[in-house]
Coordinates of C-alpha atoms and ligand atoms in Angstrom, one line a residue:
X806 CA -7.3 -22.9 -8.4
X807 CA -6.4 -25.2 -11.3
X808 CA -4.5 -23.7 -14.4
X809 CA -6.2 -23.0 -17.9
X810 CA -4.6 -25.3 -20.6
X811 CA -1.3 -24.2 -21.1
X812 CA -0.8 -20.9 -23.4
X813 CA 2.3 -20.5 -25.3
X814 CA 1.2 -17.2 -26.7
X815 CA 0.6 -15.7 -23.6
X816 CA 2.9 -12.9 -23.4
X817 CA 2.2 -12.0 -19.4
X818 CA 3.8 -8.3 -19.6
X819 CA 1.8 -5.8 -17.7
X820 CA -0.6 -3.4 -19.4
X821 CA 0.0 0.6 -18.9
X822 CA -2.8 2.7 -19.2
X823 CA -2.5 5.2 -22.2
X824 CA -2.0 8.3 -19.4
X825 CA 0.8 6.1 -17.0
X826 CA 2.7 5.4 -20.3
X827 CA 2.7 9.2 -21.3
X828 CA 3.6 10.1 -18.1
X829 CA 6.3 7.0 -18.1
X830 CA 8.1 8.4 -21.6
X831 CA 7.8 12.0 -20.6
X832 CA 9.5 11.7 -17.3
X833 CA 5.6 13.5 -15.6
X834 CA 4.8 12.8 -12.2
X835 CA 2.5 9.5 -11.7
X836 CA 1.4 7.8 -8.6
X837 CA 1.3 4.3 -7.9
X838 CA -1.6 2.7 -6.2
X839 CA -2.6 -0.7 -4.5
X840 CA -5.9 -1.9 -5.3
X841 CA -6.1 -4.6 -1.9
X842 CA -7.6 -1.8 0.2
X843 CA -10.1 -1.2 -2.4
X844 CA -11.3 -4.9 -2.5
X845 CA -11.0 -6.3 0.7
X846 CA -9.8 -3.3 3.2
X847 CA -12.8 -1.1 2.8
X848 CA -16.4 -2.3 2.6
X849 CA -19.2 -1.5 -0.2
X850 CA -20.3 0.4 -1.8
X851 CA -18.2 3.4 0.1
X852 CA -15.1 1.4 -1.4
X853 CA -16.1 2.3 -5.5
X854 CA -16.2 6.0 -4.3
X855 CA -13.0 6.1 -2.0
X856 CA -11.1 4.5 -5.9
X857 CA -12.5 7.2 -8.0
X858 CA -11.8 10.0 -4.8
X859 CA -8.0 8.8 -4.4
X860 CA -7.3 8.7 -8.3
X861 CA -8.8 12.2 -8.3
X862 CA -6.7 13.5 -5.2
X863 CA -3.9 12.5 -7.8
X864 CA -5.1 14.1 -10.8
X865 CA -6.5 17.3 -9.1
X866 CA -2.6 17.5 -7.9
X867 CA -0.9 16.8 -11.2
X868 CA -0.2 13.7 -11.5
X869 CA -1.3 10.5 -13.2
X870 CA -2.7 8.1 -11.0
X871 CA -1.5 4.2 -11.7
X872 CA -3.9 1.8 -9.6
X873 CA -2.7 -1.9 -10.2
X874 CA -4.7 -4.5 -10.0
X875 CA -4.6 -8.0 -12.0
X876 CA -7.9 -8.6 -13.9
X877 CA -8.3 -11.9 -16.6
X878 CA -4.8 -12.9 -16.3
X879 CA -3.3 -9.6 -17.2
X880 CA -1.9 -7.1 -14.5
X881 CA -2.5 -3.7 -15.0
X882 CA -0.5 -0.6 -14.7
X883 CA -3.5 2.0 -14.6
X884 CA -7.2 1.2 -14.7
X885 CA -10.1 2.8 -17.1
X886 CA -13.2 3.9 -14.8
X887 CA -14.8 0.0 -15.6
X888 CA -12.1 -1.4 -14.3
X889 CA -11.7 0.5 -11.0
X890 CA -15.3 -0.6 -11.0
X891 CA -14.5 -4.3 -11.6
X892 CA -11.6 -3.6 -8.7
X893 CA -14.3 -2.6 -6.4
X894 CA -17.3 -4.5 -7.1
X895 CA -16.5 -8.2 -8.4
X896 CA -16.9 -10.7 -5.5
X897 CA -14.7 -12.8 -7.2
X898 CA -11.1 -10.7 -6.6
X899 CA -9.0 -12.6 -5.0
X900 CA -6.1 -10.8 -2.7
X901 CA -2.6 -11.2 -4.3
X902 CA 0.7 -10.7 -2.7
X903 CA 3.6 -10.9 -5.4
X904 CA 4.1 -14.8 -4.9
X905 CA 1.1 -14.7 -6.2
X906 CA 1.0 -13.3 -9.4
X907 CA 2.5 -15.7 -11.8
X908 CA -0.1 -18.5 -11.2
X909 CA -2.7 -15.7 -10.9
X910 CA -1.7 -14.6 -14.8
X911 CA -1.2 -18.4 -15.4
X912 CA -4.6 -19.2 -14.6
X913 CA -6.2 -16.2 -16.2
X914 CA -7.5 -15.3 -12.3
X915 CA -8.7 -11.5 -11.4
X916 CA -7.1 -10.0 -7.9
X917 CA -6.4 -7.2 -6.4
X918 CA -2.7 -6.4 -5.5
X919 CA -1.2 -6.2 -1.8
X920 CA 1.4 -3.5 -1.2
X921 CA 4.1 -6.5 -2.1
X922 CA 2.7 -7.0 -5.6
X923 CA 2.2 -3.4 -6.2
X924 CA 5.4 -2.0 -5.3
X925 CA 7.0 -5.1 -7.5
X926 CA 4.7 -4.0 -10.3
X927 CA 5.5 -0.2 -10.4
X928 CA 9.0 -0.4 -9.7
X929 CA 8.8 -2.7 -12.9
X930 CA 6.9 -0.4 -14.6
X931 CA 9.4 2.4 -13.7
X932 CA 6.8 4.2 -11.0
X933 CA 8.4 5.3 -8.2
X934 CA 5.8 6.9 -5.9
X935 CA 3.4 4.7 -4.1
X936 CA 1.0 5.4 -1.5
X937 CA -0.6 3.0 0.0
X938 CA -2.9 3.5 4.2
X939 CA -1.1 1.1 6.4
X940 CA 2.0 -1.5 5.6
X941 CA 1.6 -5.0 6.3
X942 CA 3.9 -6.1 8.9
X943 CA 4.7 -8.4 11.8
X944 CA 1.6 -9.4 13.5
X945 CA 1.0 -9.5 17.1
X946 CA 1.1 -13.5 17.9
X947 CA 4.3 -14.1 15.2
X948 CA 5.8 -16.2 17.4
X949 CA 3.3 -19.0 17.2
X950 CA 1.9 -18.2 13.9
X951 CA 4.9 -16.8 11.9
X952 CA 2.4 -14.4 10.1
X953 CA 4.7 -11.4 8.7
X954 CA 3.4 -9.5 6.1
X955 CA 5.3 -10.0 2.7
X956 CA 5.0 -7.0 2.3
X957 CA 8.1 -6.4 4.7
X958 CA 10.6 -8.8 2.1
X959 CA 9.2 -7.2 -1.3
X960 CA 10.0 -3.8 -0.4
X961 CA 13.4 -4.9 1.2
X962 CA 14.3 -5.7 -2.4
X963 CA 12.3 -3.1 -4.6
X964 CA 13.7 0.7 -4.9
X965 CA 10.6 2.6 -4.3
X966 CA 9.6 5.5 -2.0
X967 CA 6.1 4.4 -0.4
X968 CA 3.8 6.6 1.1
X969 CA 2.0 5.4 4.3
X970 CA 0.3 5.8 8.0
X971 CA 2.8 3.7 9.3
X972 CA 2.2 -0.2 9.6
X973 CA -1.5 -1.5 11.0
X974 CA -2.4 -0.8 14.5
X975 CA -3.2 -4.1 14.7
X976 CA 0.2 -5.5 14.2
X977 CA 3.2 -5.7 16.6
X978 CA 4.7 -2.3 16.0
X979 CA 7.9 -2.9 18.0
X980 CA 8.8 -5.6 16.0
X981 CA 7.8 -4.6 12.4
X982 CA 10.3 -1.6 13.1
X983 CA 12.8 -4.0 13.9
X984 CA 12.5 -6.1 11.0
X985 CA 12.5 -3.0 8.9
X986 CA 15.6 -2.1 10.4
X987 CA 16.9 -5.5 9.7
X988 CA 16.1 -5.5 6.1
X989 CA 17.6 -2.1 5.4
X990 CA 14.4 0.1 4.5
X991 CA 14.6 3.2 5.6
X992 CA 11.9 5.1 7.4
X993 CA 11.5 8.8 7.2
X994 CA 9.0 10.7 9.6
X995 CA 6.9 13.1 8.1
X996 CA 6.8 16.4 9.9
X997 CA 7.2 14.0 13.4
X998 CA 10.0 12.0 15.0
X999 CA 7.2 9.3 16.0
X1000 CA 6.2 6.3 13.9
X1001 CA 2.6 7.0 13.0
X1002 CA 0.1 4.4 14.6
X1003 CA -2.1 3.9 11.5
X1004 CA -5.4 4.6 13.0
X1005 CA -3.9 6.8 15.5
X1006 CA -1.0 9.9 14.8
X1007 CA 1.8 8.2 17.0
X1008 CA 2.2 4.6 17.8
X1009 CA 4.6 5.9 20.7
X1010 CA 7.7 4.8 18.8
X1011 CA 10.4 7.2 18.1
X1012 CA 11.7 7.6 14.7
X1013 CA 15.4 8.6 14.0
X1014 CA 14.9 10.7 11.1
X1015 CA 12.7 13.2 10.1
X1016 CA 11.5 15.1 6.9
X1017 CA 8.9 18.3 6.7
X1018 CA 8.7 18.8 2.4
X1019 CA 8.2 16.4 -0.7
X1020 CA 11.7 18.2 -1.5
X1021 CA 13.2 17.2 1.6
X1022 CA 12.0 13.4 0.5
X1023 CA 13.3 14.0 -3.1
X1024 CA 16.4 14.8 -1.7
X1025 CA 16.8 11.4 0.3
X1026 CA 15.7 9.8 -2.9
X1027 CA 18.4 11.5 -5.1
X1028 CA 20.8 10.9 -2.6
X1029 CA 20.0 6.9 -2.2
X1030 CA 20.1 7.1 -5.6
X1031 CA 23.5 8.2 -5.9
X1032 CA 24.9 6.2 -3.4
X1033 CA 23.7 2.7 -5.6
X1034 CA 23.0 0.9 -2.7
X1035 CA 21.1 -2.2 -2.5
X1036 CA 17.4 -1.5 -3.8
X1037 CA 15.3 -1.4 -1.1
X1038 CA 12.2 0.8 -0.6
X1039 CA 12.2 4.6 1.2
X1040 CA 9.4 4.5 3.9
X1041 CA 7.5 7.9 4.5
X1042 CA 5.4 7.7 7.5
X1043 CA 2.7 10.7 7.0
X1044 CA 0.5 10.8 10.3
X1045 CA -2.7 10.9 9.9
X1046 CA -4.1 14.0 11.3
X1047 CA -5.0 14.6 15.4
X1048 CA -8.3 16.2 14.9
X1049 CA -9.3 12.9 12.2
X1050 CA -7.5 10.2 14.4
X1051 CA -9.1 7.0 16.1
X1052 CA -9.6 7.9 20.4
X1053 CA -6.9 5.7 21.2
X1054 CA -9.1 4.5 24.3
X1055 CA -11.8 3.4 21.7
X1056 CA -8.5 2.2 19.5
X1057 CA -7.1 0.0 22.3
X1058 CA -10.3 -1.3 23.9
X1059 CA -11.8 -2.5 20.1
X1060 CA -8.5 -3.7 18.9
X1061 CA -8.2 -6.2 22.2
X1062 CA -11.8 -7.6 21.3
X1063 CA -10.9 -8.2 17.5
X1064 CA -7.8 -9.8 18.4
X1065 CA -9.2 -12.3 20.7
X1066 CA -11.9 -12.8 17.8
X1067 CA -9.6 -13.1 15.1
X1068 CA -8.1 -16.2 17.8
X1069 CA -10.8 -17.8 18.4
X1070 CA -12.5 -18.2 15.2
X1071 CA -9.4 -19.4 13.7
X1072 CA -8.6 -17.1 11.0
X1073 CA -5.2 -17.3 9.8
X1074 CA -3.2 -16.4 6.9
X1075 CA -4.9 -13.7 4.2
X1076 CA -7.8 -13.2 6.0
X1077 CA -6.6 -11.7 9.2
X1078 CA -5.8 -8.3 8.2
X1079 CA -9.8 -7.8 6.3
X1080 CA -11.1 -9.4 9.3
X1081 CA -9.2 -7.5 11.7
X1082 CA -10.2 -3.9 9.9
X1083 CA -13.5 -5.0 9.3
X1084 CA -14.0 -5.8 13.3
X1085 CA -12.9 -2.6 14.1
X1086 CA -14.6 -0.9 11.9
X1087 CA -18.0 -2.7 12.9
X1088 CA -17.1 -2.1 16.7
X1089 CA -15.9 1.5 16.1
X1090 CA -19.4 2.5 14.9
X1091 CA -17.6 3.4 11.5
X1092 CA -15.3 5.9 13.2
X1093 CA -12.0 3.1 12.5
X1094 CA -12.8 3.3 8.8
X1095 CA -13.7 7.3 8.7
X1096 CA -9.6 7.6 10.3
X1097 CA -8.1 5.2 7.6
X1098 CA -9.7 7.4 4.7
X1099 CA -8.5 9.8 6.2
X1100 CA -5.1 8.9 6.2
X1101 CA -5.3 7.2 2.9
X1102 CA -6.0 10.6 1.3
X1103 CA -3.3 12.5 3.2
X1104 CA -0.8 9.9 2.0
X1105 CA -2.3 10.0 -1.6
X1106 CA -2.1 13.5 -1.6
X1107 CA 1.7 13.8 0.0
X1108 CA 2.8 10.7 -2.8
X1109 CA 1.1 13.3 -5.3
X1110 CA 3.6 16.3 -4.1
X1111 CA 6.4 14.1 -3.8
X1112 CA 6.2 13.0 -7.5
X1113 CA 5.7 16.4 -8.6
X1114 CA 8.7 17.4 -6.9
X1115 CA 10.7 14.9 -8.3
X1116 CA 10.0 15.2 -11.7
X1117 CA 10.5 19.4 -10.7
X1118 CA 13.8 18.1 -9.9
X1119 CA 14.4 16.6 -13.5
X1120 CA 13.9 13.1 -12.1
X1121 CA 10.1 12.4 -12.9
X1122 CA 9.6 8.1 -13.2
X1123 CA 12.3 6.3 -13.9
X1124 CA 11.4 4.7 -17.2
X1125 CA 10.7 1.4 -18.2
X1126 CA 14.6 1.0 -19.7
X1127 CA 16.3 2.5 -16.7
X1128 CA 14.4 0.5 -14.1
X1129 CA 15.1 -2.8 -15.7
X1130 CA 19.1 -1.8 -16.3
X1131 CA 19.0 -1.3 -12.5
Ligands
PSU1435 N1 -3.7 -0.3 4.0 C1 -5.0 -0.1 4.3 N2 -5.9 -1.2 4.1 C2 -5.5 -2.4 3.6 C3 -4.1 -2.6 3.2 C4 -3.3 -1.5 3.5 O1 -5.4 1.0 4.8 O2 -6.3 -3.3 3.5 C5 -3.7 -3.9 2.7 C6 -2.4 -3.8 1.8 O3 -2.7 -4.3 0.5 C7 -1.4 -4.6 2.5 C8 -2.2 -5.7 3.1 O4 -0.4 -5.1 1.7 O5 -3.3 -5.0 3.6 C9 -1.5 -6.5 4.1 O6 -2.1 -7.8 4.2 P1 -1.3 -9.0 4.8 O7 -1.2 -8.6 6.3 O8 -2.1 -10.3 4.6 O9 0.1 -9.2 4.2
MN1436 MN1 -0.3 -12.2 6.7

């Protein structure tokens, strides 16, 4: 994409909703949330509705939902109903990680933001609650292709407590835990000792520590907190329930198929992960898509608690001033 003639005036700080800046100055719980699974994880028109149903899991919890998403140049830190519309309907949203950001603002572009660009953009912001379905992560052929999520680096360097179903079933899960090990982000089960499996409740992989409240997980947070380690993000992995999970037969038999699809057409780089989910889905009859809503909205939902119990706790968002003194 070529750049607009240069703009001195630009001034390329995020916009905050009205509500997300309230909730920012008054220390009330708000929810970060990433607007790639909205644009290119979920299909249409079911995408539009799943938007407006997560920012209402928020609301009807408490809290102040903050969906980002980069529209004309300008990010966003909160979106009005048009714009979650824009988010879910324009064909012309690109997919940004946070390397991507500055030439999409340059260039005036529109995108939706990948976990990486939304946890940079909240943590900025002073958000410090995200939920998100699955992580990116290492993929399953790294070794040839060297395809590992950014997602994995971004949050290695971003103090943020992220709500998920673990990383993609379609990744290598072995390895992504490895490399989150490596880059010092902790993982915390929630109410299980297993690494969720995305699609499924367990990938199989056991988890050394486990948490069963939002308090429990505020309580990590305060204590990271106090200890002024590096930043680096605080993984909860929130199962998604057995009775709405994948049939891990069906899981494992589809997920060989799109993999070897994936191969042979060539698709590399951003396109693997929509392709991958949107195989499944297509080969799952639907039921792939029906078990990431449904861990989408338990994580939505637990992220909700969690930021209610922080700011219960007298730590609600950080604030714009303490997050950049950090
Ligand atoms: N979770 C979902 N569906 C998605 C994603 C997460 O349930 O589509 C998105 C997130 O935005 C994540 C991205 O950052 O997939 C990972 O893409 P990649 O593997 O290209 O980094
Ligand atoms: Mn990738």
């Amino acid at each position: 994409m070529s750049l607009n003639a240069p703009d001195n005036t630009h001034p390329y700080v995020p916009v905050l909703s009205a509500e997300v800046q309230e909730a920012l100055a008054a220390h009330r719980p708000a929810v970060a949330l990433e607007s790639t699974i909205i644009a290119h994880g979920l299909p249409r028109p079911r995408n539009r509705q799943v938007a407006e149903e997560l920012e209402e899991l928020v609301r009807s919890a408490g809290a102040v939902p903050a969906t980002i998403a980069v529209l004309d140049g300008r990010a966003h830190i909160g979106l009005d109903k048009d714009q979650l519309e824009r988010v879910a309907e324009d064909p012309a949203m690109r997919k940004l990680g946070h390397r991507d950001l500055a030439p999409a603002l340059a260039a005036g572009a529109s995108g939706a933001t990948t976990v990486s660009a939304t946890a940079f953009l909240a943590a900025r912001a002073g958000l410090r609650v995200f939920a998100t379905g699955g992580l990116g992560g290492v993929h399953r052929d790294w070794t040839s292709t060297q395809d590992e999520s950014a997602d994995l680096r971004l949050l290695a360097r971003t103090d943020i407590t992220v709500v998920c179903a673990g990383v993609k079933s379609i990744l290598d899960v072995p390895a992504t835990l490895q490399r989150l090990e490596t880059l010092g982000v902790g993982v915390l089960g929630y109410g299980t000792d297993h690494f969720p499996g995305f699609y499924l409740s367990s990938s199989g992989e056991p988890l050394d520590w486990t948490v069963r409240s939002p308090e429990e997980v505020v309580e990590v947070m305060r204590a990271g907190e106090a200890l002024g380690g590096p930043a680096a993000a605080l993984i909860v992995a929130n199962p998604v329930p057995q009775k709405d999970q994948l049939d891990p037969d069906l899981h494992d038999r589809v997920l060989a198929r799109a993999l070897d699809a994936c191969r042979e057409r060539g698709i590399v780089g951003q396109a693997v992960t929509p392709f991958l989910l949107d195989h499944l889905m297509q080969h799952t009859g639907g039921a792939s898509l029906e078990a990431n809503l449904a861990a989408v909205r338990g994580n939505v939902s637990l992220a909700a608690r969690i930021a209610i119990a922080r700011s219960a706790a007298g730590h609600g968002t950080a604030g714009p001033k303490e997050a950049a003194a950090r």
